[in-house]
XYZ file of N, CA, C and O in Angstrom:
536
model
N -67.416 5.442 29.405
C -67.291 5.153 27.997
C -65.904 5.760 27.676
O -65.161 5.205 26.814
N -65.721 7.195 27.887
C -64.388 7.830 27.729
C -63.056 7.187 28.444
O -62.231 7.045 27.746
N -63.353 6.582 29.700
C -62.386 5.722 30.236
C -62.049 4.555 29.534
O -60.971 4.207 29.339
N -63.201 3.921 28.883
C -62.920 2.661 28.161
C -62.083 2.891 27.022
O -61.350 2.032 26.747
N -62.411 3.997 26.302
C -61.611 4.180 24.920
C -60.096 4.570 25.489
O -59.395 4.188 24.763
N -59.894 5.225 26.399
C -58.544 5.607 26.872
C -57.841 4.317 27.179
O -56.839 4.205 26.849
N -58.447 3.436 28.093
C -57.902 2.129 28.287
C -57.564 1.372 27.260
O -56.473 0.816 26.860
N -58.440 1.359 26.167
C -58.278 0.619 24.850
C -57.087 1.259 24.146
O -56.078 0.338 23.553
N -57.078 2.325 23.934
C -55.987 3.164 23.277
C -54.459 2.951 23.973
O -53.595 2.635 23.257
N -54.597 3.040 25.277
C -53.537 2.767 26.355
C -52.920 1.182 26.135
O -51.751 0.891 25.741
N -53.893 0.313 25.911
C -53.643 -1.126 25.674
C -53.143 -1.190 24.333
O -52.107 -2.041 23.931
N -53.516 -0.507 23.321
C -53.006 -0.622 21.877
C -51.871 -0.187 21.678
O -50.930 -0.594 21.064
N -51.685 0.977 22.414
C -50.159 1.571 22.393
C -49.240 0.818 22.957
O -48.114 0.570 22.659
N -49.593 0.252 24.386
C -48.586 -0.675 24.998
C -48.398 -1.991 24.274
O -47.153 -2.282 23.963
N -49.523 -2.395 23.436
C -49.320 -3.420 22.689
C -48.182 -3.354 21.526
O -47.371 -4.177 21.198
N -48.494 -2.193 20.722
C -47.625 -1.896 19.743
C -46.188 -1.625 20.066
O -45.254 -2.064 19.659
N -45.834 -0.908 21.282
C -44.729 -0.768 21.908
C -43.988 -2.080 22.308
O -42.760 -2.443 21.984
N -44.803 -3.046 22.874
C -44.508 -4.303 23.205
C -43.928 -5.072 22.151
O -42.776 -5.708 22.126
N -44.765 -5.075 20.801
C -44.238 -5.835 19.828
C -43.082 -5.046 19.133
O -42.316 -5.918 18.596
N -43.138 -3.792 19.129
C -41.969 -3.001 18.537
C -40.665 -3.586 19.364
O -39.580 -3.749 18.859
N -40.741 -3.589 20.699
C -39.583 -4.099 21.494
C -39.271 -5.459 21.249
O -37.988 -5.759 21.147
N -40.359 -6.267 21.088
C -39.916 -7.775 20.709
C -39.190 -7.769 19.215
O -38.365 -8.587 19.207
N -39.697 -6.991 18.274
C -38.963 -7.067 17.084
C -37.624 -6.581 17.119
O -36.614 -7.180 16.553
N -37.387 -5.550 17.932
C -35.919 -4.924 18.198
C -34.994 -6.039 18.821
O -34.022 -6.322 18.520
N -35.614 -6.724 19.922
C -35.058 -7.780 20.510
C -34.727 -9.142 19.577
O -33.610 -9.462 19.620
N -35.606 -9.249 18.753
C -35.205 -10.471 17.789
C -34.103 -10.070 16.784
O -33.226 -10.800 16.438
N -34.146 -8.724 16.422
C -33.029 -8.242 15.703
C -31.729 -8.382 16.204
O -30.873 -8.680 15.537
N -31.893 -7.919 17.387
C -30.340 -8.009 18.148
C -30.013 -9.222 18.378
O -28.945 -9.614 18.183
N -30.983 -10.225 18.677
C -30.537 -11.566 18.903
C -30.008 -12.107 17.509
O -28.813 -12.843 17.423
N -30.344 -11.774 16.339
C -30.141 -12.131 15.105
C -28.848 -11.626 14.575
O -27.778 -12.289 14.247
N -28.573 -10.257 14.903
C -27.565 -9.576 14.824
C -26.319 -10.093 15.679
O -25.274 -10.461 15.126
N -26.499 -10.696 16.945
C -25.747 -11.222 17.976
C -25.228 -12.498 17.247
O -23.997 -12.770 17.132
N -25.994 -13.237 16.741
C -25.804 -14.648 16.087
C -24.808 -14.474 15.005
O -23.868 -15.097 14.668
N -25.209 -13.403 14.060
C -24.375 -13.114 12.919
C -22.929 -12.907 13.288
O -21.902 -13.269 12.901
N -22.889 -11.762 14.210
C -21.385 -11.411 14.686
C -20.800 -12.534 15.362
O -19.561 -12.507 15.087
N -21.481 -13.330 16.235
C -20.839 -14.678 16.624
C -20.191 -15.403 15.710
O -19.053 -15.947 15.723
N -21.183 -15.634 14.680
C -20.638 -16.626 13.470
C -19.349 -16.054 12.986
O -18.424 -16.633 12.422
N -19.339 -14.771 12.629
C -18.309 -14.010 11.945
C -17.038 -13.931 12.845
O -16.013 -14.082 12.309
N -17.198 -13.840 14.140
C -16.005 -13.891 15.119
C -15.481 -15.298 14.914
O -14.312 -15.367 14.892
N -16.189 -16.474 15.032
C -15.827 -17.633 14.774
C -15.058 -17.923 13.524
O -13.969 -18.461 13.449
N -15.521 -17.322 12.590
C -14.748 -17.490 11.148
C -13.517 -16.557 10.981
O -12.224 -17.081 10.740
N -13.288 -15.425 11.954
C -12.190 -14.718 12.101
C -11.140 -15.456 12.716
O -9.951 -15.692 12.523
N -11.588 -16.193 13.956
C -10.830 -16.867 14.757
C -10.198 -18.200 13.887
O -9.029 -18.428 14.078
N -10.961 -19.028 13.133
C -10.624 -19.805 12.421
C -9.526 -19.479 11.348
O -8.560 -20.028 11.064
N -9.846 -18.368 10.697
C -8.984 -17.655 9.537
C -7.665 -17.624 10.208
O -6.380 -17.830 9.721
N -7.665 -16.685 11.511
C -6.418 -16.342 12.163
C -5.453 -17.573 12.559
O -4.178 -17.588 12.514
N -6.124 -18.774 12.997
C -5.589 -20.167 13.411
C -4.922 -20.301 11.951
O -3.859 -21.078 12.219
N -5.686 -20.376 10.950
C -5.096 -21.081 9.841
C -3.922 -20.179 9.360
O -2.928 -21.009 8.824
N -3.920 -18.924 9.485
C -2.786 -18.111 9.005
C -1.614 -18.556 9.906
O -0.551 -18.506 9.630
N -1.751 -18.707 11.394
C -0.666 -19.096 12.337
C -0.059 -20.301 11.803
O 1.147 -20.598 11.638
N -0.872 -21.357 11.446
C -0.604 -22.733 10.946
C 0.283 -22.479 9.816
O 1.364 -23.039 9.732
N -0.187 -21.803 8.745
C 0.431 -21.523 7.666
C 1.863 -20.886 7.818
O 2.833 -21.256 7.051
N 1.877 -19.828 8.559
C 3.219 -19.127 9.000
C 4.146 -20.073 9.699
O 5.345 -20.192 9.184
N 3.763 -21.134 10.698
C 4.509 -22.075 11.138
C 5.035 -23.058 10.091
O 6.214 -23.596 9.997
N 4.050 -23.446 9.132
C 4.599 -24.250 8.034
C 5.656 -23.649 7.183
O 6.585 -24.285 6.929
N 5.531 -22.469 6.786
C 6.434 -21.819 6.053
C 7.822 -21.782 6.788
O 8.952 -21.994 6.289
N 7.734 -21.557 8.262
C 8.972 -21.556 8.875
C 9.542 -22.697 9.060
O 10.886 -22.887 8.833
N 8.837 -23.915 9.295
C 9.630 -25.140 9.291
C 9.981 -25.502 7.884
O 11.013 -26.368 7.981
N 9.325 -25.246 6.990
C 9.698 -25.688 5.570
C 11.028 -25.165 5.215
O 11.710 -25.692 4.282
N 11.450 -23.863 5.984
C 12.856 -23.468 5.584
C 13.600 -24.003 6.250
O 15.191 -23.907 5.813
N 13.560 -24.772 7.082
C 14.624 -25.748 8.003
C 15.304 -26.772 7.338
O 14.821 -27.172 5.999
N 16.267 -27.422 7.607
C 16.751 -28.530 6.991
C 16.424 -29.811 7.624
O 16.184 -29.864 8.923
N 16.127 -30.541 6.886
C 15.745 -32.229 7.564
C 16.941 -32.987 7.588
O 18.037 -32.770 6.723
N 17.088 -33.756 8.591
C 18.094 -34.483 8.869
C 18.201 -35.745 8.109
O 17.112 -36.243 8.048
N 19.287 -35.949 7.323
C 19.226 -37.068 6.542
C 19.326 -38.254 7.148
O 19.893 -38.621 8.145
N 18.658 -39.408 6.769
C 18.589 -40.633 7.337
C 19.283 -41.615 6.478
O 18.785 -41.888 5.394
N 20.603 -41.981 6.799
C 21.316 -43.070 5.953
C 20.702 -44.441 6.138
O 20.359 -44.723 7.337
N 21.021 -45.473 5.115
C 20.725 -46.821 5.359
C 21.399 -47.405 6.686
O 20.869 -48.108 7.308
N 22.501 -47.079 6.900
C 23.481 -47.390 8.139
C 22.585 -47.042 9.433
O 22.704 -47.690 10.332
N 21.979 -45.923 9.501
C 21.329 -45.423 10.663
C 20.135 -46.368 10.735
O 19.788 -46.765 11.923
N 19.318 -46.793 9.591
C 18.317 -47.445 9.809
C 18.611 -48.851 10.110
O 17.826 -49.565 10.921
N 19.658 -49.522 9.663
C 20.092 -50.756 10.059
C 20.654 -50.785 11.532
O 20.044 -51.727 12.156
N 21.320 -49.823 12.058
C 21.701 -49.610 13.452
C 20.263 -49.679 14.292
O 20.305 -50.276 15.253
N 19.357 -48.880 14.023
C 18.146 -48.885 14.637
C 17.294 -50.150 14.684
O 16.761 -50.605 15.753
N 17.323 -50.887 13.537
C 16.718 -51.930 13.327
C 17.149 -53.259 14.021
O 16.590 -54.481 14.528
N 18.730 -53.134 14.571
C 19.161 -54.146 15.347
C 18.804 -54.238 16.695
O 18.715 -55.552 17.221
N 18.312 -53.291 17.252
C 17.879 -53.319 18.640
C 16.483 -52.490 18.674
O 16.469 -51.584 19.435
N 15.369 -53.113 18.038
C 14.373 -52.101 17.998
C 13.543 -52.193 19.310
O 12.724 -51.287 19.551
N 13.514 -53.023 20.067
C 12.922 -53.100 21.425
C 13.690 -52.605 22.718
O 13.257 -52.443 23.721
N 14.830 -52.220 22.402
C 15.861 -51.601 23.343
C 15.191 -50.172 23.652
O 14.873 -49.448 22.859
N 15.357 -49.826 25.164
C 14.535 -48.715 25.570
C 15.236 -47.338 24.923
O 14.682 -46.624 24.562
N 16.596 -47.521 24.913
C 17.415 -46.510 24.403
C 17.069 -46.060 23.011
O 16.789 -44.918 22.622
N 16.864 -47.265 22.287
C 16.477 -47.026 20.640
C 15.259 -46.468 20.491
O 14.871 -45.712 19.691
N 14.383 -47.062 21.448
C 13.038 -46.450 21.296
C 12.835 -44.945 21.623
O 12.268 -44.112 20.834
N 13.770 -44.601 22.417
C 13.620 -43.140 23.047
C 14.303 -42.314 21.999
O 13.750 -41.311 21.590
N 15.478 -42.805 21.498
C 16.279 -41.893 20.368
C 15.239 -41.892 19.257
O 15.005 -40.777 18.479
N 14.618 -43.015 18.883
C 13.695 -42.878 17.564
C 12.503 -41.898 17.624
O 12.109 -41.390 16.803
N 11.967 -41.990 18.905
C 10.719 -40.988 19.074
C 11.266 -39.541 19.280
O 10.450 -38.827 18.862
N 12.303 -39.177 19.856
C 12.935 -37.963 19.915
C 13.217 -37.519 18.573
O 13.140 -36.466 18.219
N 13.646 -38.392 17.757
C 13.999 -37.965 16.456
C 12.773 -37.657 15.598
O 12.658 -36.612 15.023
N 11.835 -38.584 15.721
C 10.516 -38.369 15.046
C 9.754 -37.060 15.359
O 9.359 -36.306 14.735
N 9.869 -36.998 16.727
C 9.199 -35.615 17.429
C 9.878 -34.434 16.727
O 9.146 -33.204 16.426
N 11.195 -34.488 16.612
C 11.843 -33.119 16.012
C 11.788 -33.188 14.769
O 11.558 -32.037 14.053
N 12.001 -34.253 13.923
C 11.825 -34.185 12.502
C 10.702 -33.964 11.745
O 10.709 -33.426 10.681
N 9.632 -34.909 12.262
C 8.291 -34.754 11.550
C 7.767 -33.425 11.105
O 7.331 -33.218 9.948
N 7.777 -32.539 12.083
C 7.118 -31.183 11.611
C 7.997 -30.644 10.383
O 7.371 -29.917 9.600
N 9.279 -30.709 10.514
C 9.992 -30.298 9.273
C 9.606 -30.758 7.959
O 9.154 -30.278 6.945
N 9.624 -32.234 7.921
C 9.234 -33.113 6.703
C 7.829 -32.717 6.295
O 7.337 -32.868 5.231
N 6.854 -32.704 7.316
C 5.402 -32.514 7.007
C 5.304 -30.951 6.355
O 4.535 -30.860 5.296
N 5.989 -30.021 6.789
C 5.941 -28.625 6.278
C 6.372 -28.823 5.033
O 6.028 -28.035 4.091
N 7.531 -29.489 4.582
C 7.910 -29.585 3.269
C 7.051 -29.974 2.205
O 7.026 -29.687 1.184
N 6.461 -31.117 2.722
C 5.355 -31.941 1.961
C 4.317 -30.822 1.528
O 3.899 -30.921 0.342
N 3.860 -30.051 2.368
C 2.892 -29.225 2.264
C 3.226 -27.969 1.035
O 2.634 -27.870 0.229
N 4.435 -27.651 1.453
C 5.068 -26.465 0.442
C 5.214 -27.361 -1.060
O 4.952 -26.540 -2.034
N 5.640 -28.403 -1.101
C 5.669 -29.136 -2.333
C 4.429 -29.192 -3.129
O 4.331 -29.059 -4.036
N 3.329 -29.615 -2.361
C 2.023 -29.478 -2.702
C 1.740 -28.256 -3.308
O 0.934 -28.102 -4.237
N 1.903 -27.157 -2.366
C 1.597 -25.808 -2.992
C 2.507 -25.308 -4.170
O 1.845 -24.372 -4.820
N 3.480 -25.926 -4.280
C 4.305 -25.569 -5.480
C 3.885 -26.190 -6.923
O 4.422 -26.093 -8.086
N 2.999 -27.135 -6.707
C 2.553 -27.861 -7.898
C 1.504 -26.824 -8.936
O 0.968 -25.979 -8.341
N 1.662 -27.265 -10.172
C 0.781 -26.021 -10.993
C -0.603 -26.083 -10.463
O -1.193 -27.148 -10.018
N -1.270 -24.740 -10.788
C -2.472 -24.738 -10.379
C -3.585 -25.661 -10.783
O -4.456 -26.216 -9.968
N -3.483 -26.349 -12.038
C -4.390 -27.300 -12.578
C -4.443 -28.522 -11.688
O -5.389 -29.309 -11.438
N -3.282 -28.769 -11.081
C -3.263 -29.848 -10.149
C -3.901 -29.802 -8.754
O -4.601 -30.841 -8.443
N -3.750 -28.635 -8.425
C -4.292 -28.464 -6.942
C -5.688 -28.350 -6.969
O -6.295 -28.134 -5.852
N -6.358 -28.245 -8.121
C -7.976 -28.388 -8.101
C -8.477 -29.558 -8.075
O -9.571 -29.870 -7.467
N -7.648 -30.648 -7.925
C -7.929 -31.937 -7.836
C -8.243 -32.072 -6.176
O -7.505 -31.966 -5.445
N -9.444 -32.842 -5.920
C -9.973 -32.892 -4.465
C -9.181 -33.901 -3.780
O -9.017 -33.737 -2.723
N -8.580 -34.893 -4.450
C -7.610 -35.864 -3.985
C -6.486 -35.164 -3.499
O -6.010 -35.283 -2.347
N -5.693 -34.411 -4.057
C -4.452 -33.491 -3.763
C -5.037 -32.610 -2.573
O -4.160 -32.487 -1.765
N -6.029 -32.016 -2.840
C -6.569 -31.206 -1.695
C -6.566 -31.877 -0.214
O -6.214 -31.237 0.777
N -7.110 -33.045 -0.426
C -7.287 -33.807 0.841
C -5.892 -34.119 1.420
O -5.720 -34.076 2.536
N -5.107 -34.647 0.467
C -3.917 -34.949 1.024
C -3.032 -33.862 1.671
O -2.515 -33.957 2.697
N -3.314 -32.492 1.062
C -2.691 -31.475 1.685
C -3.305 -31.256 3.028
O -2.456 -30.882 4.162
N -4.566 -31.276 3.090
C -5.193 -31.155 4.442
C -4.618 -32.135 5.387
O -4.551 -31.847 6.540
N -4.446 -33.428 4.964
C -3.952 -34.435 6.031
C -2.708 -34.031 6.370
O -2.404 -34.156 7.835
N -1.758 -33.401 5.740
C -0.415 -33.025 6.054
C -0.854 -31.854 7.071
O 0.095 -31.995 8.184
N -1.513 -30.862 6.696
C -1.655 -29.789 7.677
C -2.273 -30.275 8.978
O -1.693 -29.602 10.056
N -3.234 -31.089 9.123
C -3.758 -31.715 10.130
C -2.703 -32.363 10.945
O -2.653 -32.108 12.228
N -1.779 -33.288 10.288
C -0.822 -33.825 11.164
C 0.231 -32.799 11.590
O 0.704 -32.988 12.640
N 0.588 -31.816 10.927
C 1.662 -30.785 11.289
C 1.013 -29.994 12.627
O 1.787 -29.904 13.617
N -0.402 -29.574 12.650
C -0.814 -28.944 13.696
C -0.890 -29.920 14.920
O -0.843 -29.524 16.054
N -1.106 -31.381 14.559
C -1.233 -32.301 15.905
C 0.142 -32.274 16.477
O 0.348 -32.466 17.696
N 1.338 -32.218 15.747
C 2.563 -32.508 16.223
C 3.193 -31.345 16.664
O 4.069 -31.531 17.576
N 2.722 -30.041 16.524
C 3.578 -29.109 16.775
C 3.112 -28.587 18.221
O 2.281 -28.909 18.881
């Protein structure tokens, strides 16, 4: 009888400890998931800051003017290999500057306009295009 009581008490103590360990493990798992989510948010914010720094840098640059004469010269031989190469190199070099300038133009609009979801969407499109090109 005494042995049975001792075994029952040991089982009960072991069971309480086991459940306590399970609760601690569940809390650790939950804390780990929260920390992983927070780390992802920090990484996303850091990437966003880097992109905005790059946009600010590119927006300070000068865009190359394109004259009607340049467009006409390009249009005369649109399928010529050298024209295609020159055109693509020009766009590759020039588009980041122009996209960055458009983002800054949108950022300089009065606050009342930038709350419009349509303008926010256009701004995000410019930022996404800029990220894909750089």
